[in-house]
PDB file of C-alpha atoms in Angstrom:
ATOM      1  CA  MET A   1      -0.236  -0.010   0.004  1.00 76.00           C
ATOM      2  CA  TRP A   2       1.707   2.881  -1.337  1.00 90.00           C
ATOM      3  CA  PHE A   3       0.460   5.734  -3.297  1.00 96.00           C
ATOM      4  CA  LYS A   4       2.443   6.665  -6.931  1.00 96.00           C
ATOM      5  CA  ASN A   5       0.890  10.346  -6.911  1.00 97.00           C
ATOM      6  CA  LEU A   6      -0.451  12.612  -4.263  1.00 98.00           C
ATOM      7  CA  VAL A   7      -3.330  15.736  -4.365  1.00 98.00           C
ATOM      8  CA  LEU A   8      -2.590  17.525  -1.400  1.00 98.00           C
ATOM      9  CA  TYR A   9      -5.665  18.784   0.779  1.00 97.00           C
ATOM     10  CA  ARG A  10      -6.081  21.414   3.420  1.00 97.00           C
ATOM     11  CA  LEU A  11      -8.585  19.414   6.024  1.00 96.00           C
ATOM     12  CA  SER A  12      -9.944  22.770   7.972  1.00 93.00           C
ATOM     13  CA  THR A  13     -12.848  20.905   8.924  1.00 94.00           C
ATOM     14  CA  TRP A  14     -12.840  17.431   9.914  1.00 96.00           C
ATOM     15  CA  LYS A  15     -16.603  15.876  11.710  1.00 93.00           C
ATOM     16  CA  ASP A  16     -16.047  12.404  10.767  1.00 94.00           C
ATOM     17  CA  SER A  17     -14.867   9.997  13.477  1.00 95.00           C
ATOM     18  CA  ALA A  18     -13.957   6.708  11.402  1.00 95.00           C
ATOM     19  CA  GLU A  19     -16.931   4.613  13.264  1.00 95.00           C
ATOM     20  CA  SER A  20     -19.322   7.381  11.295  1.00 96.00           C
ATOM     21  CA  LEU A  21     -17.433   7.057   8.095  1.00 97.00           C
ATOM     22  CA  SER A  22     -17.876   4.507   8.000  1.00 96.00           C
ATOM     23  CA  GLU A  23     -21.643   4.374   8.013  1.00 96.00           C
ATOM     24  CA  ARG A  24     -22.063   7.066   5.553  1.00 96.00           C
ATOM     25  CA  LEU A  25     -19.923   5.451   3.269  1.00 97.00           C
ATOM     26  CA  SER A  26     -21.123   1.558   3.868  1.00 95.00           C
ATOM     27  CA  HIS A  27     -25.034   3.454   2.145  1.00 95.00           C
ATOM     28  CA  ARG A  28     -22.786   4.285  -0.744  1.00 95.00           C
ATOM     29  CA  PRO A  29     -21.367   1.010  -2.158  1.00 95.00           C
ATOM     30  CA  LEU A  30     -20.025   1.245  -5.248  1.00 93.00           C
ATOM     31  CA  GLN A  31     -22.815  -1.181  -7.445  1.00 88.00           C
ATOM     32  CA  SER A  32     -22.522  -3.045 -11.386  1.00 81.00           C
ATOM     33  CA  CYS A  33     -23.212  -0.640 -14.131  1.00 76.00           C
ATOM     34  CA  THR A  34     -26.364  -0.872 -15.803  1.00 74.00           C
ATOM     35  CA  GLY A  35     -28.000  -1.706 -18.849  1.00 66.00           C
ATOM     36  CA  SER A  36     -27.989   1.581 -19.626  1.00 69.00           C
ATOM     37  CA  ASP A  37     -25.540   3.222 -17.404  1.00 73.00           C
ATOM     38  CA  LEU A  38     -22.557   4.451 -19.298  1.00 75.00           C
ATOM     39  CA  GLN A  39     -20.317   4.855 -15.758  1.00 81.00           C
ATOM     40  CA  CYS A  40     -21.011   4.202 -11.778  1.00 88.00           C
ATOM     41  CA  SER A  41     -18.960   4.840  -8.650  1.00 92.00           C
ATOM     42  CA  GLY A  42     -19.666   4.276  -5.269  1.00 95.00           C
ATOM     43  CA  TRP A  43     -16.825   3.227  -1.821  1.00 97.00           C
ATOM     44  CA  LEU A  44     -15.025  -0.422  -1.919  1.00 96.00           C
ATOM     45  CA  PRO A  45     -13.167  -1.494   1.599  1.00 95.00           C
ATOM     46  CA  PRO A  46      -9.817  -0.552   1.244  1.00 94.00           C
ATOM     47  CA  ASN A  47      -8.330  -4.147   2.559  1.00 88.00           C
ATOM     48  CA  ASP A  48     -11.570  -6.384   2.203  1.00 75.00           C
ATOM     49  CA  GLU A  49     -12.744  -5.413   5.500  1.00 78.00           C
ATOM     50  CA  ASP A  50     -14.702  -1.990   6.623  1.00 92.00           C
ATOM     51  CA  PHE A  51     -14.702   0.802   4.647  1.00 97.00           C
ATOM     52  CA  VAL A  52     -12.673   2.925   6.269  1.00 97.00           C
ATOM     53  CA  TYR A  53      -9.173   1.383   7.256  1.00 95.00           C
ATOM     54  CA  THR A  54      -8.344   2.720   9.796  1.00 94.00           C
ATOM     55  CA  LEU A  55      -4.816   3.369  11.886  1.00 93.00           C
ATOM     56  CA  PRO A  56      -4.937   6.176  14.413  1.00 93.00           C
ATOM     57  CA  PRO A  57      -5.363   8.896  12.967  1.00 93.00           C
ATOM     58  CA  HIS A  58      -4.612   7.579   9.969  1.00 96.00           C
ATOM     59  CA  LEU A  59      -8.251   7.141   7.455  1.00 97.00           C
ATOM     60  CA  LEU A  60      -7.357   4.921   4.543  1.00 97.00           C
ATOM     61  CA  ILE A  61     -10.771   4.758   1.857  1.00 98.00           C
ATOM     62  CA  CYS A  62     -11.372   3.674  -1.444  1.00 97.00           C
ATOM     63  CA  LEU A  63     -13.854   5.007  -4.150  1.00 97.00           C
ATOM     64  CA  GLY A  64     -14.363   3.135  -7.000  1.00 95.00           C
ATOM     65  CA  ILE A  65     -15.653   3.398 -10.881  1.00 93.00           C
ATOM     66  CA  GLU A  66     -16.959   0.766 -12.646  1.00 88.00           C
ATOM     67  CA  LYS A  67     -16.712   2.276 -16.724  1.00 84.00           C
ATOM     68  CA  LYS A  68     -18.586   0.453 -19.577  1.00 78.00           C
ATOM     69  CA  LEU A  69     -16.215   0.230 -22.535  1.00 72.00           C
ATOM     70  CA  LEU A  70     -17.858   0.963 -26.118  1.00 70.00           C
ATOM     71  CA  PRO A  71     -15.115   2.895 -28.046  1.00 74.00           C
ATOM     72  CA  ALA A  72     -16.646   5.747 -30.533  1.00 81.00           C
ATOM     73  CA  SER A  73     -15.335   4.261 -32.941  1.00 82.00           C
ATOM     74  CA  VAL A  74     -17.827   0.775 -32.866  1.00 78.00           C
ATOM     75  CA  ILE A  75     -21.130   3.445 -31.797  1.00 77.00           C
ATOM     76  CA  ALA A  76     -20.179   5.512 -35.174  1.00 82.00           C
ATOM     77  CA  GLN A  77     -20.045   2.233 -37.786  1.00 85.00           C
ATOM     78  CA  GLN A  78     -23.409   0.821 -35.584  1.00 79.00           C
ATOM     79  CA  ALA A  79     -25.009   4.474 -36.294  1.00 82.00           C
ATOM     80  CA  ARG A  80     -23.463   4.194 -39.727  1.00 84.00           C
ATOM     81  CA  HIS A  81     -25.737   1.125 -40.521  1.00 83.00           C
ATOM     82  CA  ARG A  82     -28.305   1.897 -39.212  1.00 82.00           C
ATOM     83  CA  ALA A  83     -27.731   5.422 -41.461  1.00 84.00           C
ATOM     84  CA  GLU A  84     -27.908   2.491 -45.056  1.00 82.00           C
ATOM     85  CA  GLU A  85     -31.418   0.655 -43.706  1.00 84.00           C
ATOM     86  CA  PHE A  86     -32.528   4.026 -42.746  1.00 83.00           C
ATOM     87  CA  GLU A  87     -31.835   5.858 -46.202  1.00 80.00           C
ATOM     88  CA  GLN A  88     -33.677   2.343 -48.668  1.00 87.00           C
ATOM     89  CA  THR A  89     -36.191   2.446 -46.386  1.00 86.00           C
ATOM     90  CA  ARG A  90     -36.753   6.124 -46.960  1.00 86.00           C
ATOM     91  CA  GLY A  91     -35.448   7.254 -49.682  1.00 85.00           C
ATOM     92  CA  TYR A  92     -34.070  10.174 -48.370  1.00 85.00           C
ATOM     93  CA  LYS A  93     -30.061  10.488 -45.753  1.00 85.00           C
ATOM     94  CA  PRO A  94     -31.492  10.941 -42.078  1.00 86.00           C
ATOM     95  CA  GLY A  95     -31.097  15.022 -40.914  1.00 86.00           C
ATOM     96  CA  ARG A  96     -28.482  15.686 -38.774  1.00 86.00           C
ATOM     97  CA  LYS A  97     -31.520  15.857 -35.815  1.00 87.00           C
ATOM     98  CA  GLN A  98     -32.508  11.725 -37.149  1.00 83.00           C
ATOM     99  CA  MET A  99     -28.678  11.530 -37.683  1.00 86.00           C
ATOM    100  CA  LYS A 100     -28.587  12.029 -33.430  1.00 86.00           C
ATOM    101  CA  ASP A 101     -31.241  10.017 -31.845  1.00 82.00           C
ATOM    102  CA  ILE A 102     -29.886   6.553 -34.831  1.00 81.00           C
ATOM    103  CA  LYS A 103     -26.289   7.335 -32.497  1.00 81.00           C
ATOM    104  CA  ASP A 104     -28.538   7.702 -28.616  1.00 79.00           C
ATOM    105  CA  GLU A 105     -30.430   4.513 -30.470  1.00 78.00           C
ATOM    106  CA  ALA A 106     -27.026   2.898 -31.297  1.00 76.00           C
ATOM    107  CA  MET A 107     -25.309   3.443 -28.322  1.00 74.00           C
ATOM    108  CA  ASP A 108     -28.872   2.352 -25.431  1.00 74.00           C
ATOM    109  CA  GLU A 109     -28.757  -1.714 -27.914  1.00 73.00           C
ATOM    110  CA  LEU A 110     -24.458  -1.968 -27.612  1.00 70.00           C
ATOM    111  CA  LEU A 111     -24.617  -0.601 -23.612  1.00 69.00           C
ATOM    112  CA  PRO A 112     -25.722  -3.978 -22.700  1.00 67.00           C
ATOM    113  CA  ARG A 113     -22.895  -5.921 -24.244  1.00 68.00           C
ATOM    114  CA  ALA A 114     -20.176  -3.097 -22.841  1.00 67.00           C
ATOM    115  CA  PHE A 115     -17.358  -5.239 -21.597  1.00 70.00           C
ATOM    116  CA  SER A 116     -16.310  -3.123 -18.056  1.00 72.00           C
ATOM    117  CA  VAL A 117     -13.351  -1.801 -15.924  1.00 80.00           C
ATOM    118  CA  GLN A 118     -12.560  -1.267 -12.759  1.00 85.00           C
ATOM    119  CA  ARG A 119     -10.757   1.144 -11.040  1.00 92.00           C
ATOM    120  CA  LYS A 120     -10.008   2.262  -7.967  1.00 95.00           C
ATOM    121  CA  THR A 121      -9.040   5.703  -6.442  1.00 97.00           C
ATOM    122  CA  TYR A 122      -7.182   5.934  -2.462  1.00 98.00           C
ATOM    123  CA  ALA A 123      -8.002   8.678   0.373  1.00 98.00           C
ATOM    124  CA  TRP A 124      -4.976   9.391   3.492  1.00 98.00           C
ATOM    125  CA  ILE A 125      -7.282  11.166   5.312  1.00 98.00           C
ATOM    126  CA  ASP A 126      -5.099  12.307   8.875  1.00 97.00           C
ATOM    127  CA  PRO A 127      -7.722  14.604  10.669  1.00 96.00           C
ATOM    128  CA  GLN A 128      -4.919  15.329  13.392  1.00 95.00           C
ATOM    129  CA  ASN A 129      -2.533  16.849  11.494  1.00 94.00           C
ATOM    130  CA  GLN A 130      -5.141  18.213   8.977  1.00 96.00           C
ATOM    131  CA  TRP A 131      -4.399  16.299   5.454  1.00 97.00           C
ATOM    132  CA  LEU A 132      -6.727  15.215   3.225  1.00 98.00           C
ATOM    133  CA  VAL A 133      -4.682  12.705   0.665  1.00 98.00           C
ATOM    134  CA  VAL A 134      -5.436  11.710  -2.985  1.00 98.00           C
ATOM    135  CA  ASP A 135      -2.976   8.936  -4.776  1.00 98.00           C
ATOM    136  CA  SER A 136      -4.162  10.645  -8.653  1.00 97.00           C
ATOM    137  CA  ALA A 137      -2.631  11.827 -11.258  1.00 94.00           C
ATOM    138  CA  ASN A 138      -5.732  13.885 -12.080  1.00 93.00           C
ATOM    139  CA  LEU A 139      -6.865  16.253 -10.604  1.00 94.00           C
ATOM    140  CA  GLY A 140     -10.557  16.173 -11.932  1.00 94.00           C
ATOM    141  CA  ARG A 141     -10.666  12.236 -10.328  1.00 95.00           C
ATOM    142  CA  ALA A 142      -8.922  13.058  -6.939  1.00 97.00           C
ATOM    143  CA  GLU A 143     -12.405  16.129  -6.959  1.00 96.00           C
ATOM    144  CA  GLU A 144     -14.192  13.031  -7.856  1.00 96.00           C
ATOM    145  CA  VAL A 145     -13.367  11.482  -4.362  1.00 97.00           C
ATOM    146  CA  LEU A 146     -14.283  14.530  -2.263  1.00 97.00           C
ATOM    147  CA  GLU A 147     -17.751  15.149  -4.156  1.00 96.00           C
ATOM    148  CA  THR A 148     -18.378  11.471  -3.488  1.00 96.00           C
ATOM    149  CA  LEU A 149     -18.041  11.692   0.054  1.00 97.00           C
ATOM    150  CA  ARG A 150     -19.766  14.801  -0.007  1.00 96.00           C
ATOM    151  CA  LYS A 151     -22.766  13.697  -1.831  1.00 95.00           C
ATOM    152  CA  CYS A 152     -22.844  10.629   0.925  1.00 95.00           C
ATOM    153  CA  GLY A 153     -23.065  13.793   4.117  1.00 95.00           C
ATOM    154  CA  VAL A 154     -19.396  13.633   5.295  1.00 95.00           C
ATOM    155  CA  GLU A 155     -19.545  17.408   7.011  1.00 93.00           C
ATOM    156  CA  PHE A 156     -15.819  18.630   5.744  1.00 96.00           C
ATOM    157  CA  SER A 157     -14.128  21.050   5.011  1.00 96.00           C
ATOM    158  CA  ALA A 158     -10.873  20.759   1.837  1.00 96.00           C
ATOM    159  CA  ALA A 159      -8.710  23.383  -0.010  1.00 96.00           C
ATOM    160  CA  PRO A 160      -6.398  22.182  -1.996  1.00 96.00           C
ATOM    161  CA  LEU A 161      -3.019  23.051  -0.360  1.00 96.00           C
ATOM    162  CA  CYS A 162      -1.241  26.513  -1.315  1.00 96.00           C
ATOM    163  CA  THR A 163       1.844  27.676   0.103  1.00 97.00           C
ATOM    164  CA  ARG A 164       3.960  31.025   0.549  1.00 96.00           C
ATOM    165  CA  LEU A 165       6.344  30.258  -1.965  1.00 96.00           C
ATOM    166  CA  SER A 166       4.952  28.539  -5.376  1.00 96.00           C
ATOM    167  CA  PRO A 167       6.387  26.293  -6.448  1.00 96.00           C
ATOM    168  CA  VAL A 168       7.440  27.483  -9.570  1.00 96.00           C
ATOM    169  CA  THR A 169       9.535  30.216  -8.020  1.00 95.00           C
ATOM    170  CA  ALA A 170      11.086  27.593  -5.500  1.00 96.00           C
ATOM    171  CA  MET A 171      11.954  25.302  -7.927  1.00 95.00           C
ATOM    172  CA  THR A 172      13.534  27.649  -9.925  1.00 93.00           C
ATOM    173  CA  GLN A 173      15.511  29.210  -7.345  1.00 93.00           C
ATOM    174  CA  TRP A 174      16.435  25.133  -6.305  1.00 93.00           C
ATOM    175  CA  LEU A 175      18.924  24.821  -9.215  1.00 89.00           C
ATOM    176  CA  VAL A 176      19.896  27.832  -9.916  1.00 88.00           C
ATOM    177  CA  GLU A 177      20.816  29.425  -6.961  1.00 87.00           C
ATOM    178  CA  ASP A 178      21.280  25.975  -5.299  1.00 84.00           C
ATOM    179  CA  THR A 179      19.146  26.651  -2.288  1.00 90.00           C
ATOM    180  CA  LEU A 180      17.018  23.407  -1.473  1.00 93.00           C
ATOM    181  CA  PRO A 181      17.031  21.930   1.957  1.00 94.00           C
ATOM    182  CA  SER A 182      19.685  19.688   3.185  1.00 94.00           C
ATOM    183  CA  VAL A 183      16.522  16.847   3.384  1.00 96.00           C
ATOM    184  CA  PHE A 184      15.961  17.805  -0.512  1.00 97.00           C
ATOM    185  CA  THR A 185      18.419  15.831  -3.818  1.00 95.00           C
ATOM    186  CA  ILE A 186      17.658  17.365  -7.323  1.00 93.00           C
ATOM    187  CA  ASP A 187      17.452  13.867  -9.549  1.00 94.00           C
ATOM    188  CA  GLN A 188      17.867  14.840 -13.468  1.00 90.00           C
ATOM    189  CA  ASP A 189      14.844  15.313 -14.736  1.00 93.00           C
ATOM    190  CA  CYS A 190      13.024  18.578 -14.912  1.00 93.00           C
ATOM    191  CA  GLU A 191      11.077  21.244 -17.298  1.00 94.00           C
ATOM    192  CA  LEU A 192      11.090  24.527 -17.974  1.00 93.00           C
ATOM    193  CA  ARG A 193       8.516  26.663 -19.802  1.00 91.00           C
ATOM    194  CA  ALA A 194       8.647  30.262 -20.568  1.00 89.00           C
ATOM    195  CA  ARG A 195       6.248  32.679 -18.855  1.00 83.00           C
ATOM    196  CA  GLN A 196       5.231  34.396 -21.625  1.00 77.00           C
ATOM    197  CA  ASP A 197       3.621  30.922 -24.078  1.00 77.00           C
ATOM    198  CA  GLU A 198       3.748  28.118 -21.146  1.00 75.00           C
ATOM    199  CA  ARG A 199       3.662  25.321 -25.328  1.00 80.00           C
ATOM    200  CA  MET A 200       7.391  26.650 -25.091  1.00 83.00           C
ATOM    201  CA  LYS A 201       8.859  23.916 -23.025  1.00 86.00           C
ATOM    202  CA  VAL A 202      12.625  22.109 -22.805  1.00 89.00           C
ATOM    203  CA  ARG A 203      12.810  18.833 -20.781  1.00 89.00           C
ATOM    204  CA  TYR A 204      15.624  17.343 -19.722  1.00 86.00           C
ATOM    205  CA  ALA A 205      16.120  13.379 -18.838  1.00 89.00           C
ATOM    206  CA  HIS A 206      18.454  11.511 -17.758  1.00 83.00           C
ATOM    207  CA  HIS A 207      20.444  14.884 -17.340  1.00 84.00           C
ATOM    208  CA  SER A 208      22.649  16.480 -15.081  1.00 80.00           C
ATOM    209  CA  LEU A 209      20.999  19.647 -14.347  1.00 80.00           C
ATOM    210  CA  GLU A 210      24.550  21.005 -12.761  1.00 77.00           C
ATOM    211  CA  GLY A 211      25.644  22.766 -15.724  1.00 69.00           C
ATOM    212  CA  SER A 212      25.226  26.201 -17.370  1.00 76.00           C
ATOM    213  CA  GLU A 213      22.479  25.431 -19.518  1.00 81.00           C
ATOM    214  CA  ILE A 214      20.138  25.509 -17.362  1.00 80.00           C
ATOM    215  CA  ARG A 215      20.674  29.116 -15.733  1.00 80.00           C
ATOM    216  CA  GLN A 216      20.527  30.151 -19.898  1.00 84.00           C
ATOM    217  CA  HIS A 217      17.618  28.907 -20.103  1.00 82.00           C
ATOM    218  CA  VAL A 218      16.418  30.906 -16.324  1.00 82.00           C
ATOM    219  CA  GLN A 219      18.058  33.747 -17.994  1.00 82.00           C
ATOM    220  CA  GLY A 220      16.528  33.136 -20.899  1.00 83.00           C
ATOM    221  CA  GLY A 221      13.250  33.802 -19.138  1.00 84.00           C
ATOM    222  CA  LYS A 222      12.324  30.367 -18.443  1.00 90.00           C
ATOM    223  CA  GLU A 223      11.063  29.000 -15.207  1.00 93.00           C
ATOM    224  CA  VAL A 224      10.888  24.514 -13.798  1.00 93.00           C
ATOM    225  CA  SER A 225       7.979  23.357 -14.169  1.00 94.00           C
ATOM    226  CA  ARG A 226       8.826  20.524 -12.592  1.00 96.00           C
ATOM    227  CA  LEU A 227      11.657  18.716 -11.319  1.00 96.00           C
ATOM    228  CA  ALA A 228      12.918  15.525 -10.234  1.00 96.00           C
ATOM    229  CA  LEU A 229      14.014  15.365  -6.507  1.00 97.00           C
ATOM    230  CA  THR A 230      14.908  12.782  -3.432  1.00 97.00           C
ATOM    231  CA  TRP A 231      14.271  13.383   0.013  1.00 97.00           C
ATOM    232  CA  GLY A 232      15.563  11.914   2.922  1.00 93.00           C
ATOM    233  CA  GLN A 233      17.406   9.456   0.688  1.00 92.00           C
ATOM    234  CA  LYS A 234      14.296   7.979   1.142  1.00 94.00           C
ATOM    235  CA  ILE A 235      11.836   8.939  -1.445  1.00 96.00           C
ATOM    236  CA  SER A 236      12.421   9.818  -5.487  1.00 97.00           C
ATOM    237  CA  PHE A 237       9.123  12.301  -7.016  1.00 97.00           C
ATOM    238  CA  VAL A 238       8.249  14.958  -8.986  1.00 97.00           C
ATOM    239  CA  LEU A 239       7.519  18.127  -7.760  1.00 97.00           C
ATOM    240  CA  ASP A 240       4.854  19.551 -10.355  1.00 96.00           C
ATOM    241  CA  GLU A 241       3.842  23.909 -10.562  1.00 95.00           C
ATOM    242  CA  ALA A 242       0.862  23.391  -9.298  1.00 95.00           C
ATOM    243  CA  LEU A 243       2.062  21.741  -5.838  1.00 96.00           C
ATOM    244  CA  GLN A 244       1.343  17.907  -6.229  1.00 97.00           C
ATOM    245  CA  LEU A 245       3.885  14.608  -6.491  1.00 98.00           C
ATOM    246  CA  ARG A 246       3.649  12.752  -9.365  1.00 97.00           C
ATOM    247  CA  ARG A 247       5.908   9.669  -9.312  1.00 95.00           C
ATOM    248  CA  LEU A 248       6.249   8.810  -6.128  1.00 96.00           C
ATOM    249  CA  SER A 249       8.969   5.748  -5.932  1.00 94.00           C
ATOM    250  CA  PRO A 250      10.779   4.136  -2.278  1.00 92.00           C
ATOM    251  CA  LEU A 251      14.098   3.681  -2.173  1.00 89.00           C
ATOM    252  CA  ASP A 252      15.966   0.635  -1.403  1.00 73.00           C
ATOM    253  CA  ILE A 253      15.938   1.974   2.408  1.00 58.00           C
ATOM    254  CA  LEU A 254      11.927   1.632   2.506  1.00 65.00           C
ATOM    255  CA  SER A 255      11.955  -0.988  -0.074  1.00 61.00           C
ATOM    256  CA  GLU A 256      13.112  -3.705   2.074  1.00 55.00           C
ATOM    257  CA  GLY A 257      11.309  -3.167   5.136  1.00 51.00           C
ATOM    258  CA  SER A 258       7.896  -4.355   2.809  1.00 52.00           C
ATOM    259  CA  ASN A 259       7.150  -7.944   2.712  1.00 54.00           C
ATOM    260  CA  ALA A 260       3.897 -10.306   1.428  1.00 52.00           C
ATOM    261  CA  SER A 261       3.370 -11.752   4.702  1.00 54.00           C
ATOM    262  CA  GLU A 262      -0.113 -11.369   5.859  1.00 51.00           C
ATOM    263  CA  GLU A 263       0.793  -8.114   7.736  1.00 76.00           C
ATOM    264  CA  ALA A 264       2.765  -6.357   4.322  1.00 85.00           C
ATOM    265  CA  PHE A 265      -0.901  -3.552   4.471  1.00 88.00           C
ATOM    266  CA  ASP A 266      -0.755  -3.122   7.176  1.00 88.00           C
ATOM    267  CA  ASN A 267       3.218  -2.444   7.617  1.00 90.00           C
ATOM    268  CA  ASP A 268       3.145  -0.130   4.476  1.00 91.00           C
ATOM    269  CA  PHE A 269       0.563   2.036   5.331  1.00 93.00           C
ATOM    270  CA  ALA A 270       1.939   2.174   8.845  1.00 93.00           C
ATOM    271  CA  LEU A 271       5.449   3.302   6.903  1.00 93.00           C
ATOM    272  CA  MET A 272       4.101   4.732   4.454  1.00 95.00           C
ATOM    273  CA  THR A 273       1.943   7.397   5.588  1.00 96.00           C
ATOM    274  CA  SER A 274       5.240   7.580   8.988  1.00 95.00           C
ATOM    275  CA  GLU A 275       7.609   8.391   5.895  1.00 96.00           C
ATOM    276  CA  PHE A 276       5.469  10.813   3.784  1.00 97.00           C
ATOM    277  CA  SER A 277       3.687  12.228   6.868  1.00 97.00           C
ATOM    278  CA  HIS A 278       7.874  13.973   7.095  1.00 97.00           C
ATOM    279  CA  LEU A 279       8.031  14.698   4.196  1.00 97.00           C
ATOM    280  CA  ILE A 280       4.815  16.586   2.986  1.00 97.00           C
ATOM    281  CA  ARG A 281       5.921  18.549   5.899  1.00 97.00           C
ATOM    282  CA  ASP A 282       9.812  19.212   4.774  1.00 97.00           C
ATOM    283  CA  LEU A 283       8.463  20.309   1.533  1.00 98.00           C
ATOM    284  CA  VAL A 284       5.716  22.473   3.718  1.00 97.00           C
ATOM    285  CA  GLU A 285       8.849  24.232   4.866  1.00 97.00           C
ATOM    286  CA  ALA A 286      10.937  24.758   2.087  1.00 97.00           C
ATOM    287  CA  LEU A 287       8.071  26.238   0.439  1.00 97.00           C
ATOM    288  CA  ASP A 288       7.961  28.981   2.754  1.00 96.00           C
ATOM    289  CA  GLY A 289       4.737  27.806   4.829  1.00 96.00           C
ATOM    290  CA  VAL A 290       1.004  27.101   4.553  1.00 95.00           C
ATOM    291  CA  ASP A 291      -0.422  29.538   2.788  1.00 91.00           C
ATOM    292  CA  GLU A 292      -3.746  30.337   5.441  1.00 82.00           C
ATOM    293  CA  ARG A 293      -5.152  32.989   3.761  1.00 76.00           C
TER     294      ARG A 293
END
């Protein structure tokens, strides 16, 4: 149980206990899509037991999404066949509104036979330290978790983490001025973009970032929008301009602590929450603290 990507929210209000949260989530479990549903959502037990996995003060929940696989090309092909039948029967081609109706009918016919896929989005809640963290590289999916919590009647207030120093400003300074706190080290991946035109980007992968070339890009009007870092010689990750942490990977010093026993889930979650809590704290400090405005 290791999150791969972090979308960070700052909790200002959280009222539910683990028991009351589990009760709320149990009223909205994930159900399989019916014949006419393209997508459905609901909660799943994170560890095949309760709807909330608890390791005080930490809570773990899991939102499940089931979606029908129905490619647009398949719908279009079926609609073309129906349109040809329409023309043969009536002697003229269907108009715009009729064609829309034909496509809708084709979708309704194909949906019950479509295959379904399921994905899971985990969220870690730490009311004591005021964090709600979603394991996703997609902000929309993270917001989906929060919205579904609200639909279940969970009372909380959360906002995306904001720091006094913006990630873009900080990453540029770290790379050019060598002001990165010692608990972090810079790796070999980064992305720079032009201040005036975000389409102008330069990416480095597996490349030394210590040369004058980077400084020349910054002097030419570019700033760092993504930067690969390692924290405490334990966890590598990529920090982006939206203050999201991507591609988190525990290094050997932590990976050796994982095991395949029945207690692996408990041990991994305990280790993850402990290490990530310190990582987030150090990152926020490096960005001059939380912006409470």
